[in-house]
Structure formats: structure tokens, C-alpha cells
Amino acid sequence: MRLVLLGAPGSGKGTQAARLKDYLHVPHISTGDLLRAEVAAGTPLGLQAKEVMARGDLVSDEILLGMLEDRFSRDDTKAGFILDGYPRNLAQAAALDALLAKLGQKFDAAVQLEVDNEQIIDRLAGRAQAEGRADDSPESVRHRLNVYDQQTAPVIKFYRDHGQLTIVDGVGTLDEVFHRILAAIGQAQTTA
Ligand code: ADP
């Protein structure tokens, strides 16, 4: 199963992706996690990305594509993947199509977790307290939501126009949302 998970910051993509990974036995590729690992390791890429991420802006398409190509060169992605945090703009959507075409793959579904803005702001405020992520400050959250509306919303329209979009209601318990996703991708009964 090859999945692209879409949704605003705080929509629950990361949490659901981690569960889907265990259920579907495919790797969870989170571009946010990959970038945070670079920042934590203090690599040149991480140093470049750090300020951009703290502001809530998008790291350059070039860096993202390089990271993704690198990740997709690992054998575990042959079985499938759950992509979380990419694509975030139309150029990245095109780059993903080209990368998958090069690998002779196609994704099965682009799943958008839909959560209204008010809930998103509440959730991110909660996460800021619990996790202390540098980009969960109120200014950065506001900015990330703007970036999402301006740059990532067109990706959703793009997949919708291409008949590749599946929308899932992201409001509910973690279990409820998880089962909605499984139902939406036709995987509700594969394992226990
Ligand atoms: P969230 O979706 O909650 O904002 P992520 O962990 O997905 O969190 O991303 C955190 C930050 O990492 C983003 O605000 C951005 O700066 C950077 N980032 C992640 N994925 C991408 C991407 N595909 N393109 C550009 N920047 C990205």
C-alpha cells in the first residue's frame, strides 16, 4: 500500500501514520521527522533548515527532493510507504509523481485528514505545552496555517481534480479516525 497523507499541521497525520505503519507493515516517511533528525544531528542541511522550520516556512523543494530520493532508495520502500508531510506545494506534487514514475510506482491514495481551523489551533496549543516543539509557538502556528492555505491547499485541489483524493473526517478519537482511514482505503479487514 502506497499512501500520501495530507492535512493541516495538527490534523493528526503523524499520529495516524505511525499507526498505519504498524498495521500495513510499510515504512512511515515523515519529512518533518527527517528534517528534525538533520537538525538534531547538526548536519549542514539541518543547519540550513533549522531557522526556516522554526519560522514555520517551507524548507526548499530541492532539499526535500534530495532527502526523499535518498529515503526512497532504501529497499524497505519497495513494499509500500506512508508519506507524511510531502507534498506541500504543487512543485513537490510534480516532483513526487516524477520520482515515483522513475521507480515504476504509483501511490494508491492521497488521504486528506479534514479538521477545522479552530480545532487545529487548540490542538497545536496543547502540543506546544506537551512537546515544546520550536515551531509550535503561536506566531509560527499562525504562519504554518497560512502557508498551508496558500501552498498546500492547491495540492489537495490538484489531487481532487485528478480523482486521486480521499477525504477523511479527522475529528474524533484516534481509534475512530484510524478506522475511518482504513475503511477509506479499503483495508479495514486485512489483519486483526
Ligand atoms: P506540521 O505538519 O505539524 O507543521 P511537520 O513535522 O510535517 O509538522 O513539518 C514541520 C516543518 O518541517 C514544516 O513547518 C516545514 O518547515 C518543514 N517541512 C516538512 N515537510 C516539508 C516539505 N515537504 N517541504 C518543505 N518543508 C517541509
Short mmCIF file of C-alpha atoms and ligand atoms in Angstrom, two decimals:
data_model
loop_
_atom_site.label_atom_id
_atom_site.label_comp_id
_atom_site.label_asym_id
_atom_site.label_seq_id
_atom_site.Cartn_x
_atom_site.Cartn_y
_atom_site.Cartn_z
CA MET A 1 0.00 0.00 0.00
CA ARG A 2 1.35 3.39 -1.02
CA LEU A 3 -0.30 6.28 0.75
CA VAL A 4 0.12 10.01 0.76
CA LEU A 5 -1.32 11.60 3.90
CA LEU A 6 -2.43 15.20 3.61
CA GLY A 7 -3.78 17.56 6.22
CA ALA A 8 -3.02 20.78 8.03
CA PRO A 9 -0.40 20.94 10.77
CA GLY A 10 -2.10 19.41 13.81
CA SER A 11 -4.59 17.39 11.77
CA GLY A 12 -3.20 14.17 13.25
CA LYS A 13 -1.30 12.95 10.20
CA GLY A 14 1.79 11.95 12.12
CA THR A 15 -0.11 10.03 14.78
CA GLN A 16 -2.25 8.19 12.26
CA ALA A 17 0.72 7.49 10.02
CA ALA A 18 2.52 5.78 12.89
CA ARG A 19 -0.49 3.51 13.46
CA LEU A 20 -0.93 2.83 9.76
CA LYS A 21 2.70 1.82 9.53
CA ASP A 22 2.23 -0.90 12.16
CA TYR A 23 -0.99 -2.07 10.61
CA LEU A 24 0.08 -2.10 6.98
CA HIS A 25 3.74 -3.04 7.61
CA VAL A 26 5.15 -0.34 5.39
CA PRO A 27 7.56 2.43 6.38
CA HIS A 28 6.31 5.79 7.63
CA ILE A 29 8.19 8.54 5.85
CA SER A 30 7.70 11.85 7.62
CA THR A 31 9.56 14.72 6.01
CA GLY A 32 9.18 16.70 9.26
CA ASP A 33 10.86 13.86 11.19
CA LEU A 34 13.60 13.53 8.58
CA LEU A 35 14.28 17.25 8.82
CA ARG A 36 14.21 17.26 12.63
CA ALA A 37 16.74 14.41 12.61
CA GLU A 38 19.05 16.52 10.42
CA VAL A 39 18.63 19.48 12.75
CA ALA A 40 19.32 17.33 15.81
CA ALA A 41 22.43 15.84 14.20
CA GLY A 42 23.67 19.31 13.27
CA THR A 43 24.31 18.38 9.63
CA PRO A 44 24.81 21.21 7.09
CA LEU A 45 21.32 20.50 5.80
CA GLY A 46 19.97 20.64 9.34
CA LEU A 47 21.68 23.96 9.97
CA GLN A 48 20.09 25.34 6.82
CA ALA A 49 16.65 24.01 7.71
CA LYS A 50 16.56 24.97 11.37
CA GLU A 51 15.60 28.65 11.13
CA VAL A 52 13.20 28.06 8.26
CA MET A 53 11.36 25.41 10.27
CA ALA A 54 11.24 27.49 13.45
CA ARG A 55 9.58 30.28 11.45
CA GLY A 56 7.08 27.83 10.02
CA ASP A 57 8.18 28.34 6.42
CA LEU A 58 8.79 25.57 3.93
CA VAL A 59 12.30 24.23 3.54
CA SER A 60 13.44 24.39 -0.10
CA ASP A 61 11.98 21.99 -2.63
CA GLU A 62 15.47 20.99 -3.65
CA ILE A 63 16.45 19.87 -0.14
CA LEU A 64 13.20 17.99 0.28
CA LEU A 65 13.51 16.17 -3.01
CA GLY A 66 17.10 15.15 -2.26
CA MET A 67 16.04 13.80 1.12
CA LEU A 68 13.13 11.94 -0.38
CA GLU A 69 15.16 10.40 -3.20
CA ASP A 70 17.61 9.24 -0.62
CA ARG A 71 14.87 7.70 1.53
CA PHE A 72 13.20 6.02 -1.45
CA SER A 73 16.50 4.46 -2.47
CA ARG A 74 16.20 2.20 0.58
CA ASP A 75 14.76 -1.24 -0.08
CA ASP A 76 12.06 -1.12 2.58
CA THR A 77 10.03 1.31 0.43
CA LYS A 78 9.54 -1.36 -2.22
CA ALA A 79 6.79 -2.88 -0.09
CA GLY A 80 4.98 0.46 0.08
CA PHE A 81 5.06 3.60 2.19
CA ILE A 82 3.08 6.15 4.09
CA LEU A 83 4.24 9.58 3.10
CA ASP A 84 3.52 12.24 5.72
CA GLY A 85 4.31 15.92 5.18
CA TYR A 86 5.00 15.75 1.48
CA PRO A 87 3.98 17.15 -0.99
CA ARG A 88 3.36 20.58 0.49
CA ASN A 89 3.17 22.59 -2.72
CA LEU A 90 2.44 21.95 -6.39
CA ALA A 91 6.10 21.72 -7.36
CA GLN A 92 6.57 18.96 -4.78
CA ALA A 93 3.49 17.15 -6.07
CA ALA A 94 5.00 17.15 -9.55
CA ALA A 95 8.37 16.05 -8.16
CA LEU A 96 6.71 13.16 -6.32
CA ASP A 97 4.96 11.99 -9.48
CA ALA A 98 8.26 12.11 -11.36
CA LEU A 99 10.13 10.27 -8.60
CA LEU A 100 7.52 7.51 -8.40
CA ALA A 101 7.41 7.21 -12.18
CA LYS A 102 11.18 6.76 -12.17
CA LEU A 103 10.75 3.97 -9.60
CA GLY A 104 7.91 2.43 -11.59
CA GLN A 105 5.45 3.10 -8.79
CA LYS A 106 2.18 4.93 -8.26
CA PHE A 107 0.56 5.79 -4.97
CA ASP A 108 -2.77 4.12 -4.18
CA ALA A 109 -4.46 7.03 -2.46
CA ALA A 110 -3.95 10.57 -1.24
CA VAL A 111 -5.87 10.78 2.03
CA GLN A 112 -6.74 14.17 3.41
CA LEU A 113 -7.49 14.39 7.13
CA GLU A 114 -10.01 17.16 7.49
CA VAL A 115 -10.09 19.14 10.72
CA ASP A 116 -11.46 22.67 11.07
CA ASN A 117 -9.10 25.54 11.83
CA GLU A 118 -10.36 26.20 15.34
CA GLN A 119 -9.64 22.62 16.44
CA ILE A 120 -6.26 22.77 14.78
CA ILE A 121 -5.30 25.85 16.77
CA ASP A 122 -6.44 24.20 20.03
CA ARG A 123 -4.55 21.00 19.27
CA LEU A 124 -1.34 22.79 18.39
CA ALA A 125 -1.54 24.87 21.55
CA GLY A 126 -1.83 21.61 23.51
CA ARG A 127 1.10 20.09 21.65
CA ALA A 128 3.21 23.18 22.30
CA GLN A 129 2.79 22.59 26.03
CA ALA A 130 3.30 18.83 25.85
CA GLU A 131 6.22 18.62 23.42
CA GLY A 132 7.79 22.05 23.34
CA ARG A 133 8.41 21.96 19.60
CA ALA A 134 10.15 25.14 18.47
CA ASP A 135 7.62 25.67 15.68
CA ASP A 136 4.54 25.39 17.90
CA SER A 137 4.80 28.98 19.15
CA PRO A 138 1.61 30.99 18.41
CA GLU A 139 3.28 33.05 15.66
CA SER A 140 4.75 30.01 13.97
CA VAL A 141 1.47 28.10 14.18
CA ARG A 142 -0.39 31.01 12.59
CA HIS A 143 2.21 31.24 9.89
CA ARG A 144 2.17 27.48 9.21
CA LEU A 145 -1.59 27.57 8.79
CA ASN A 146 -1.22 30.43 6.29
CA VAL A 147 1.48 28.56 4.42
CA TYR A 148 -0.80 25.55 4.38
CA ASP A 149 -3.74 27.52 2.96
CA GLN A 150 -1.62 29.21 0.33
CA GLN A 151 0.73 26.45 -0.75
CA THR A 152 -0.66 23.09 0.34
CA ALA A 153 -4.37 23.61 -0.31
CA PRO A 154 -3.66 23.74 -4.08
CA VAL A 155 -2.14 20.25 -3.80
CA ILE A 156 -5.43 18.98 -2.44
CA LYS A 157 -7.30 20.54 -5.33
CA PHE A 158 -4.77 19.04 -7.74
CA TYR A 159 -5.34 15.51 -6.39
CA ARG A 160 -9.08 16.07 -6.31
CA ASP A 161 -9.06 17.18 -9.95
CA HIS A 162 -7.10 14.04 -10.81
CA GLY A 163 -9.54 11.78 -8.97
CA GLN A 164 -6.85 10.70 -6.51
CA LEU A 165 -8.20 12.32 -3.36
CA THR A 166 -9.92 10.58 -0.45
CA ILE A 167 -11.23 12.82 2.31
CA VAL A 168 -11.48 11.51 5.86
CA ASP A 169 -13.06 13.32 8.80
CA GLY A 170 -10.18 13.86 11.23
CA VAL A 171 -12.35 14.83 14.21
CA GLY A 172 -12.96 12.06 16.72
CA THR A 173 -10.95 9.67 18.85
CA LEU A 174 -7.68 8.30 17.49
CA ASP A 175 -9.39 4.92 17.01
CA GLU A 176 -12.34 6.41 15.18
CA VAL A 177 -10.15 8.34 12.78
CA PHE A 178 -7.87 5.32 12.27
CA HIS A 179 -10.80 3.11 11.33
CA ARG A 180 -12.20 5.76 9.01
CA ILE A 181 -8.89 5.84 7.19
CA LEU A 182 -8.76 2.04 6.90
CA ALA A 183 -12.29 1.98 5.55
CA ALA A 184 -11.50 4.77 3.08
CA ILE A 185 -8.51 2.88 1.68
CA GLY A 186 -10.26 -0.48 1.64
CA GLN A 187 -8.01 -2.04 4.30
CA ALA A 188 -10.44 -2.41 7.15
CA GLN A 189 -10.18 -6.22 7.33
CA THR A 190 -6.65 -7.13 6.31
CA THR A 191 -5.44 -8.08 9.80
CA ALA A 192 -6.89 -8.28 13.28
P1 ADP B 1 3.41 20.08 10.86
O1 ADP B 1 2.67 19.42 9.74
O2 ADP B 1 2.77 19.86 12.20
O3 ADP B 1 3.72 21.51 10.60
P2 ADP B 1 5.83 18.58 10.12
O4 ADP B 1 6.59 17.76 11.07
O5 ADP B 1 5.17 17.89 8.99
O6 ADP B 1 4.79 19.35 11.04
O7 ADP B 1 6.76 19.74 9.49
C1 ADP B 1 7.48 20.64 10.32
C2 ADP B 1 8.24 21.65 9.45
O8 ADP B 1 9.19 20.94 8.61
C3 ADP B 1 7.39 22.44 8.44
O9 ADP B 1 6.77 23.56 9.03
C4 ADP B 1 8.46 22.82 7.41
O10 ADP B 1 9.26 23.87 7.85
C5 ADP B 1 9.32 21.56 7.34
N1 ADP B 1 8.83 20.63 6.29
C6 ADP B 1 8.29 19.38 6.48
N2 ADP B 1 7.94 18.82 5.32
C7 ADP B 1 8.23 19.73 4.36
C8 ADP B 1 8.07 19.78 2.95
N3 ADP B 1 7.52 18.76 2.27
N4 ADP B 1 8.50 20.88 2.28
C9 ADP B 1 9.06 21.90 2.95
N5 ADP B 1 9.22 21.94 4.26
C10 ADP B 1 8.81 20.88 4.98
#
